[in-house]
PDB file of C-alpha atoms in Angstrom:
ATOM      1  CA  THR A   1      40.538  93.948 125.886  1.00 91.00           C
ATOM      2  CA  GLY A   2      38.810  91.742 123.309  1.00 94.00           C
ATOM      3  CA  VAL A   3      35.551  93.675 123.596  1.00 96.00           C
ATOM      4  CA  GLU A   4      37.258  97.070 123.302  1.00 95.00           C
ATOM      5  CA  LEU A   5      39.503  96.011 120.417  1.00 96.00           C
ATOM      6  CA  SER A   6      36.840  94.254 118.344  1.00 96.00           C
ATOM      7  CA  ALA A   7      34.532  97.277 118.628  1.00 96.00           C
ATOM      8  CA  ALA A   8      37.331  99.714 117.738  1.00 94.00           C
ATOM      9  CA  LEU A   9      38.357  97.582 114.755  1.00 94.00           C
ATOM     10  CA  VAL A  10      34.936  97.989 113.123  1.00 93.00           C
ATOM     11  CA  SER A  11      35.256 101.710 112.344  1.00 88.00           C
ATOM     12  CA  TYR A  12      39.011 101.466 111.772  1.00 91.00           C
ATOM     13  CA  LEU A  13      38.684  98.692 109.166  1.00 92.00           C
ATOM     14  CA  GLN A  14      35.744 100.400 107.467  1.00 90.00           C
ATOM     15  CA  ARG A  15      37.855 103.546 106.994  1.00 89.00           C
ATOM     16  CA  THR A  16      40.804 101.485 105.793  1.00 90.00           C
ATOM     17  CA  ALA A  17      38.627  99.602 103.296  1.00 92.00           C
ATOM     18  CA  LYS A  18      37.288 102.889 101.936  1.00 90.00           C
ATOM     19  CA  TRP A  19      40.797 104.328 101.532  1.00 90.00           C
ATOM     20  CA  HIS A  20      41.908 101.266  99.555  1.00 92.00           C
ATOM     21  CA  GLY A  21      38.730 100.796  97.505  1.00 92.00           C
ATOM     22  CA  LEU A  22      37.797  97.488  99.173  1.00 91.00           C
ATOM     23  CA  ARG A  23      34.293  96.213  99.765  1.00 89.00           C
ATOM     24  CA  ARG A  24      33.361  96.557 103.435  1.00 85.00           C
ATOM     25  CA  SER A  25      31.232  93.406 103.220  1.00 83.00           C
ATOM     26  CA  HIS A  26      34.458  91.425 102.814  1.00 84.00           C
ATOM     27  CA  ILE A  27      35.472  92.347 106.366  1.00 89.00           C
ATOM     28  CA  THR A  28      34.087  90.254 109.234  1.00 92.00           C
ATOM     29  CA  ILE A  29      35.019  90.344 112.914  1.00 95.00           C
ATOM     30  CA  ASP A  30      34.389  87.452 115.293  1.00 95.00           C
ATOM     31  CA  LEU A  31      34.812  87.862 119.056  1.00 96.00           C
ATOM     32  CA  ILE A  32      35.388  84.488 120.708  1.00 96.00           C
ATOM     33  CA  ASP A  33      35.062  84.019 124.463  1.00 93.00           C
ATOM     34  CA  ALA A  34      35.151  80.827 126.514  1.00 91.00           C
ATOM     35  CA  ALA A  35      33.086  82.509 129.260  1.00 91.00           C
ATOM     36  CA  PRO A  36      29.279  82.118 129.317  1.00 95.00           C
ATOM     37  CA  ARG A  37      28.875  85.827 128.479  1.00 96.00           C
ATOM     38  CA  VAL A  38      31.018  88.800 127.528  1.00 95.00           C
ATOM     39  CA  LEU A  39      32.675  90.558 130.473  1.00 93.00           C
ATOM     40  CA  PRO A  40      31.490  88.064 133.139  1.00 90.00           C
ATOM     41  CA  ASN A  41      33.023  90.200 135.911  1.00 85.00           C
ATOM     42  CA  MET A  42      30.437  92.896 135.202  1.00 91.00           C
ATOM     43  CA  SER A  43      26.723  92.569 135.947  1.00 94.00           C
ATOM     44  CA  GLU A  44      24.479  90.527 133.677  1.00 96.00           C
ATOM     45  CA  LYS A  45      22.651  93.707 132.693  1.00 96.00           C
ATOM     46  CA  ALA A  46      25.908  95.387 131.632  1.00 97.00           C
ATOM     47  CA  SER A  47      27.022  92.265 129.788  1.00 97.00           C
ATOM     48  CA  LYS A  48      23.736  92.084 127.863  1.00 97.00           C
ATOM     49  CA  LYS A  49      23.872  95.757 126.833  1.00 97.00           C
ATOM     50  CA  ILE A  50      27.487  95.410 125.677  1.00 98.00           C
ATOM     51  CA  HIS A  51      26.663  92.237 123.740  1.00 97.00           C
ATOM     52  CA  THR A  52      23.797  94.063 121.995  1.00 97.00           C
ATOM     53  CA  ARG A  53      26.072  97.013 121.190  1.00 98.00           C
ATOM     54  CA  LEU A  54      28.693  94.710 119.651  1.00 98.00           C
ATOM     55  CA  ARG A  55      26.071  93.060 117.451  1.00 96.00           C
ATOM     56  CA  LYS A  56      24.815  96.473 116.269  1.00 96.00           C
ATOM     57  CA  LEU A  57      28.371  97.370 115.298  1.00 96.00           C
ATOM     58  CA  GLY A  58      28.610  94.172 113.256  1.00 94.00           C
ATOM     59  CA  VAL A  59      30.786  92.074 115.577  1.00 97.00           C
ATOM     60  CA  HIS A  60      29.813  88.398 115.618  1.00 96.00           C
ATOM     61  CA  VAL A  61      30.024  87.299 119.265  1.00 96.00           C
ATOM     62  CA  LEU A  62      30.686  83.663 120.174  1.00 96.00           C
ATOM     63  CA  VAL A  63      30.478  82.801 123.885  1.00 96.00           C
ATOM     64  CA  LYS A  64      31.041  79.423 125.569  1.00 95.00           C
ATOM     65  CA  ALA A  65      33.471  78.877 122.700  1.00 95.00           C
ATOM     66  CA  LYS A  66      36.982  77.488 123.115  1.00 92.00           C
ATOM     67  CA  VAL A  67      39.816  78.146 120.684  1.00 93.00           C
ATOM     68  CA  GLU A  68      41.436  74.749 120.049  1.00 94.00           C
ATOM     69  CA  ALA A  69      43.825  75.202 117.122  1.00 94.00           C
ATOM     70  CA  GLU A  70      44.952  77.541 114.373  1.00 94.00           C
ATOM     71  CA  THR A  71      46.233  77.030 110.843  1.00 93.00           C
ATOM     72  CA  GLU A  72      47.365  79.526 108.229  1.00 93.00           C
ATOM     73  CA  SER A  73      43.788  80.028 107.016  1.00 94.00           C
ATOM     74  CA  THR A  74      41.448  78.716 109.751  1.00 95.00           C
ATOM     75  CA  LEU A  75      40.707  78.865 113.438  1.00 95.00           C
ATOM     76  CA  SER A  76      39.264  75.800 115.159  1.00 96.00           C
ATOM     77  CA  VAL A  77      36.655  76.834 117.730  1.00 96.00           C
ATOM     78  CA  SER A  78      34.783  74.209 119.768  1.00 94.00           C
ATOM     79  CA  GLY A  79      35.015  71.676 116.961  1.00 92.00           C
ATOM     80  CA  LYS A  80      34.051  74.118 114.195  1.00 94.00           C
ATOM     81  CA  SER A  81      36.312  75.769 111.656  1.00 95.00           C
ATOM     82  CA  ILE A  82      36.273  79.537 111.054  1.00 94.00           C
ATOM     83  CA  PRO A  83      38.104  80.705 107.888  1.00 93.00           C
ATOM     84  CA  THR A  84      40.471  83.562 108.707  1.00 93.00           C
ATOM     85  CA  HIS A  85      43.934  84.892 107.909  1.00 90.00           C
ATOM     86  CA  THR A  86      44.054  87.235 110.897  1.00 93.00           C
ATOM     87  CA  VAL A  87      43.870  86.206 114.549  1.00 94.00           C
ATOM     88  CA  VAL A  88      44.362  88.655 117.412  1.00 94.00           C
ATOM     89  CA  TRP A  89      44.810  86.975 120.787  1.00 92.00           C
ATOM     90  CA  THR A  90      43.796  89.012 123.850  1.00 90.00           C
ATOM     91  CA  GLY A  91      44.142  86.407 126.569  1.00 78.00           C
ATOM     92  CA  GLY A  92      44.839  88.834 129.397  1.00 72.00           C
ATOM     93  CA  VAL A  93      47.734  88.780 131.828  1.00 75.00           C
ATOM     94  CA  THR A  94      49.505  85.982 133.630  1.00 81.00           C
ATOM     95  CA  ASN A  95      51.526  86.074 136.801  1.00 87.00           C
ATOM     96  CA  ASN A  96      55.249  86.692 136.828  1.00 89.00           C
ATOM     97  CA  PRO A  97      56.935  83.245 136.540  1.00 91.00           C
ATOM     98  CA  PHE A  98      59.132  84.163 139.524  1.00 94.00           C
ATOM     99  CA  PHE A  99      56.398  83.043 141.922  1.00 93.00           C
ATOM    100  CA  LYS A 100      55.895  79.644 140.257  1.00 91.00           C
ATOM    101  CA  GLN A 101      59.649  79.112 140.260  1.00 93.00           C
ATOM    102  CA  ASN A 102      59.741  79.779 144.014  1.00 92.00           C
ATOM    103  CA  GLU A 103      56.656  77.876 145.158  1.00 87.00           C
ATOM    104  CA  LYS A 104      58.293  76.910 148.440  1.00 89.00           C
ATOM    105  CA  GLN A 105      58.242  80.560 149.482  1.00 91.00           C
ATOM    106  CA  PHE A 106      54.770  81.445 148.177  1.00 94.00           C
ATOM    107  CA  THR A 107      51.304  79.923 148.372  1.00 93.00           C
ATOM    108  CA  LEU A 108      49.516  80.156 145.018  1.00 94.00           C
ATOM    109  CA  ASN A 109      45.767  79.914 144.429  1.00 91.00           C
ATOM    110  CA  GLU A 110      44.086  78.098 141.523  1.00 86.00           C
ATOM    111  CA  ARG A 111      44.802  81.045 139.207  1.00 84.00           C
ATOM    112  CA  GLY A 112      48.481  81.176 140.115  1.00 88.00           C
ATOM    113  CA  LYS A 113      48.135  84.347 142.200  1.00 93.00           C
ATOM    114  CA  VAL A 114      49.979  84.706 145.501  1.00 96.00           C
ATOM    115  CA  THR A 115      48.001  84.352 148.720  1.00 96.00           C
ATOM    116  CA  VAL A 116      48.668  87.326 151.041  1.00 96.00           C
ATOM    117  CA  ASP A 117      47.572  88.258 154.555  1.00 95.00           C
ATOM    118  CA  ASN A 118      45.459  91.243 155.596  1.00 94.00           C
ATOM    119  CA  HIS A 119      48.492  93.505 155.169  1.00 94.00           C
ATOM    120  CA  LEU A 120      49.291  92.219 151.633  1.00 96.00           C
ATOM    121  CA  ALA A 121      52.325  90.367 152.974  1.00 96.00           C
ATOM    122  CA  VAL A 122      53.527  86.775 152.687  1.00 95.00           C
ATOM    123  CA  ASP A 123      56.016  87.095 155.549  1.00 93.00           C
ATOM    124  CA  GLU A 124      57.552  89.835 157.659  1.00 89.00           C
ATOM    125  CA  HIS A 125      59.940  90.845 154.854  1.00 92.00           C
ATOM    126  CA  THR A 126      57.850  90.478 151.676  1.00 95.00           C
ATOM    127  CA  TYR A 127      54.749  92.142 150.260  1.00 97.00           C
ATOM    128  CA  VAL A 128      53.022  91.069 147.035  1.00 97.00           C
ATOM    129  CA  ILE A 129      50.653  93.523 145.333  1.00 96.00           C
ATOM    130  CA  GLY A 130      48.940  94.276 142.030  1.00 93.00           C
ATOM    131  CA  ASP A 131      48.156  91.597 139.453  1.00 92.00           C
ATOM    132  CA  ASN A 132      50.291  89.019 141.265  1.00 94.00           C
ATOM    133  CA  ALA A 133      48.341  89.165 144.557  1.00 95.00           C
ATOM    134  CA  ALA A 134      45.216  87.111 145.252  1.00 94.00           C
ATOM    135  CA  THR A 135      43.116  90.077 146.376  1.00 93.00           C
ATOM    136  CA  GLU A 136      39.632  91.164 145.407  1.00 90.00           C
ATOM    137  CA  PHE A 137      39.579  93.153 142.143  1.00 90.00           C
ATOM    138  CA  SER A 138      43.152  92.075 141.368  1.00 89.00           C
ATOM    139  CA  GLY A 139      44.056  92.735 137.729  1.00 85.00           C
ATOM    140  CA  LEU A 140      42.907  96.359 137.615  1.00 85.00           C
ATOM    141  CA  ALA A 141      45.290  99.315 137.555  1.00 83.00           C
ATOM    142  CA  LEU A 142      43.287 101.135 140.235  1.00 85.00           C
ATOM    143  CA  THR A 143      43.624  98.108 142.522  1.00 91.00           C
ATOM    144  CA  ALA A 144      47.400  98.042 142.023  1.00 92.00           C
ATOM    145  CA  VAL A 145      47.700 101.737 142.889  1.00 90.00           C
ATOM    146  CA  HIS A 146      45.512 101.247 145.966  1.00 93.00           C
ATOM    147  CA  ASN A 147      47.691  98.257 147.012  1.00 95.00           C
ATOM    148  CA  ALA A 148      50.832 100.358 146.659  1.00 95.00           C
ATOM    149  CA  GLN A 149      49.432 103.215 148.730  1.00 94.00           C
ATOM    150  CA  PHE A 150      48.481 100.821 151.525  1.00 95.00           C
ATOM    151  CA  VAL A 151      51.887  99.093 151.543  1.00 95.00           C
ATOM    152  CA  ALA A 152      53.754 102.434 151.522  1.00 95.00           C
ATOM    153  CA  LYS A 153      51.840 103.507 154.628  1.00 93.00           C
ATOM    154  CA  ASP A 154      52.432 100.136 156.289  1.00 93.00           C
ATOM    155  CA  ILE A 155      56.189 100.313 155.650  1.00 93.00           C
ATOM    156  CA  LYS A 156      56.385 103.885 156.979  1.00 92.00           C
ATOM    157  CA  ASN A 157      54.616 102.843 160.173  1.00 91.00           C
ATOM    158  CA  ARG A 158      56.951  99.897 160.666  1.00 90.00           C
ATOM    159  CA  LEU A 159      60.068 102.031 160.101  1.00 91.00           C
ATOM    160  CA  ALA A 160      58.797 104.558 162.624  1.00 91.00           C
ATOM    161  CA  HIS A 161      58.008 101.714 165.062  1.00 88.00           C
ATOM    162  CA  LYS A 162      54.351 102.686 164.993  1.00 87.00           C
ATOM    163  CA  GLU A 163      51.402 100.352 165.052  1.00 80.00           C
ATOM    164  CA  GLN A 164      50.754  98.735 161.673  1.00 77.00           C
ATOM    165  CA  ALA A 165      48.072 100.236 159.483  1.00 72.00           C
ATOM    166  CA  ALA A 166      44.595  98.742 159.828  1.00 86.00           C
ATOM    167  CA  SER A 167      43.885  95.667 157.730  1.00 92.00           C
ATOM    168  CA  TYR A 168      43.721  96.201 153.998  1.00 94.00           C
ATOM    169  CA  LYS A 169      40.246  96.898 152.634  1.00 93.00           C
ATOM    170  CA  PRO A 170      39.725  96.451 148.877  1.00 92.00           C
ATOM    171  CA  LEU A 171      38.730  99.538 146.928  1.00 90.00           C
ATOM    172  CA  HIS A 172      35.573  98.816 144.926  1.00 90.00           C
ATOM    173  CA  PRO A 173      36.523 100.207 141.505  1.00 87.00           C
ATOM    174  CA  ALA A 174      34.362 101.734 138.825  1.00 88.00           C
ATOM    175  CA  VAL A 175      34.757  99.875 135.520  1.00 90.00           C
ATOM    176  CA  VAL A 176      34.417 101.749 132.215  1.00 92.00           C
ATOM    177  CA  VAL A 177      34.486  99.799 128.948  1.00 94.00           C
ATOM    178  CA  PRO A 178      34.417 101.692 125.619  1.00 95.00           C
ATOM    179  CA  VAL A 179      32.570  99.795 122.886  1.00 97.00           C
ATOM    180  CA  GLY A 180      33.104 101.664 119.632  1.00 94.00           C
ATOM    181  CA  PRO A 181      32.894 105.428 118.963  1.00 91.00           C
ATOM    182  CA  ASN A 182      30.949 107.574 121.440  1.00 93.00           C
ATOM    183  CA  TRP A 183      29.681 104.606 123.472  1.00 97.00           C
ATOM    184  CA  ALA A 184      30.863 103.076 126.744  1.00 97.00           C
ATOM    185  CA  ALA A 185      29.488 101.156 129.701  1.00 97.00           C
ATOM    186  CA  LEU A 186      30.336 102.410 133.197  1.00 96.00           C
ATOM    187  CA  GLN A 187      29.535 100.265 136.211  1.00 95.00           C
ATOM    188  CA  TYR A 188      30.047 101.127 139.868  1.00 93.00           C
ATOM    189  CA  ARG A 189      28.484  98.667 142.290  1.00 91.00           C
ATOM    190  CA  THR A 190      24.790  98.617 141.237  1.00 93.00           C
ATOM    191  CA  ILE A 191      25.001 101.777 139.102  1.00 96.00           C
ATOM    192  CA  LEU A 192      25.182 101.277 135.324  1.00 97.00           C
ATOM    193  CA  VAL A 193      25.583 104.070 132.758  1.00 97.00           C
ATOM    194  CA  THR A 194      25.796 103.266 129.038  1.00 97.00           C
ATOM    195  CA  GLY A 195      25.937 105.121 125.748  1.00 96.00           C
ATOM    196  CA  ARG A 196      27.310 108.593 125.033  1.00 96.00           C
ATOM    197  CA  LEU A 197      27.274 109.609 128.714  1.00 96.00           C
ATOM    198  CA  GLY A 198      29.360 106.545 129.556  1.00 95.00           C
ATOM    199  CA  ALA A 199      31.800 107.523 126.790  1.00 95.00           C
ATOM    200  CA  LEU A 200      32.161 111.050 128.207  1.00 95.00           C
ATOM    201  CA  MET A 201      32.860 109.605 131.642  1.00 93.00           C
ATOM    202  CA  ARG A 202      35.499 107.304 130.128  1.00 91.00           C
ATOM    203  CA  ILE A 203      37.187 110.316 128.481  1.00 91.00           C
ATOM    204  CA  ALA A 204      37.234 112.115 131.826  1.00 92.00           C
ATOM    205  CA  ALA A 205      38.622 109.020 133.535  1.00 87.00           C
ATOM    206  CA  ASP A 206      41.461 108.875 130.989  1.00 88.00           C
ATOM    207  CA  PHE A 207      42.476 112.421 131.875  1.00 91.00           C
ATOM    208  CA  VAL A 208      42.448 111.659 135.606  1.00 88.00           C
ATOM    209  CA  GLY A 209      44.605 108.599 134.961  1.00 84.00           C
ATOM    210  CA  TYR A 210      47.133 110.584 132.940  1.00 89.00           C
ATOM    211  CA  MET A 211      47.205 113.337 135.541  1.00 91.00           C
ATOM    212  CA  ASP A 212      47.918 110.880 138.381  1.00 83.00           C
ATOM    213  CA  VAL A 213      51.138 109.897 136.617  1.00 84.00           C
ATOM    214  CA  LEU A 214      52.189 112.941 134.590  1.00 90.00           C
ATOM    215  CA  GLY A 215      50.818 116.013 136.327  1.00 92.00           C
ATOM    216  CA  PHE A 216      48.198 118.400 134.939  1.00 94.00           C
ATOM    217  CA  TRP A 217      49.924 120.082 131.951  1.00 95.00           C
ATOM    218  CA  LYS A 218      51.637 117.024 130.483  1.00 94.00           C
ATOM    219  CA  ALA A 219      48.430 115.026 130.985  1.00 93.00           C
ATOM    220  CA  LEU A 220      46.461 117.723 129.163  1.00 93.00           C
ATOM    221  CA  GLU A 221      48.926 117.671 126.260  1.00 92.00           C
ATOM    222  CA  ILE A 222      48.631 113.916 125.794  1.00 90.00           C
ATOM    223  CA  TRP A 223      44.887 113.770 126.503  1.00 90.00           C
ATOM    224  CA  THR A 224      44.090 116.352 123.818  1.00 88.00           C
ATOM    225  CA  SER A 225      46.147 114.540 121.170  1.00 84.00           C
ATOM    226  CA  THR A 226      44.925 110.955 121.637  1.00 74.00           C
ATOM    227  CA  ASN A 227      42.168 110.934 118.996  1.00 70.00           C
ATOM    228  CA  GLN A 228      44.282 111.165 115.870  1.00 70.00           C
ATOM    229  CA  GLN A 229      43.295 108.921 112.983  1.00 69.00           C
ATOM    230  CA  GLU A 230      46.088 106.911 111.436  1.00 71.00           C
ATOM    231  CA  GLU A 231      46.376 103.854 109.244  1.00 71.00           C
TER     232      GLU A 231
END
């Protein structure tokens, strides 16, 4: 989210500055990440290309940097002070507190996610899926949908007194990250596509995502009206 937002802010803030007669040089964007590189879940090659793209856009990238404190006019990062009046925090998601409050019923891993068996269950009555489950690729929407499809089939089999579905197998997702206008990085296993072609594939993926939820015509209506410029 931080990578996508910082890249999108560049063109947005440049347009806004022009509309209000402000000097663009007065606008600076810092992307701060405690990880050793941007998007550590992607390959090193993808991470390097995205880092280079961010720098070309004018985003100052700080990695291995920890945010320690904030005042009205500064941000303290790894012992150094960055002057700023605007901080946008994109720290990701955290698990539903329900699981922490009921630790006797659930086993949590070091990230607070619930340990599940090979049928995404914690006992014979309870399944845990999506962001809350300690499964491979947890945290992605595609993974959550795949979890739900598996559990639905498993429940149907149990209700019909059929043999349970085969053990859950994670779906290896394709990851597409837009980094500014007309540029995105798409990674699927060892395949990496960047640039304008990656952006086109991201646009197509958006339509497929809308269609999965809304159906073809409603998805088309929303998909064709997403690129409206507003302040």
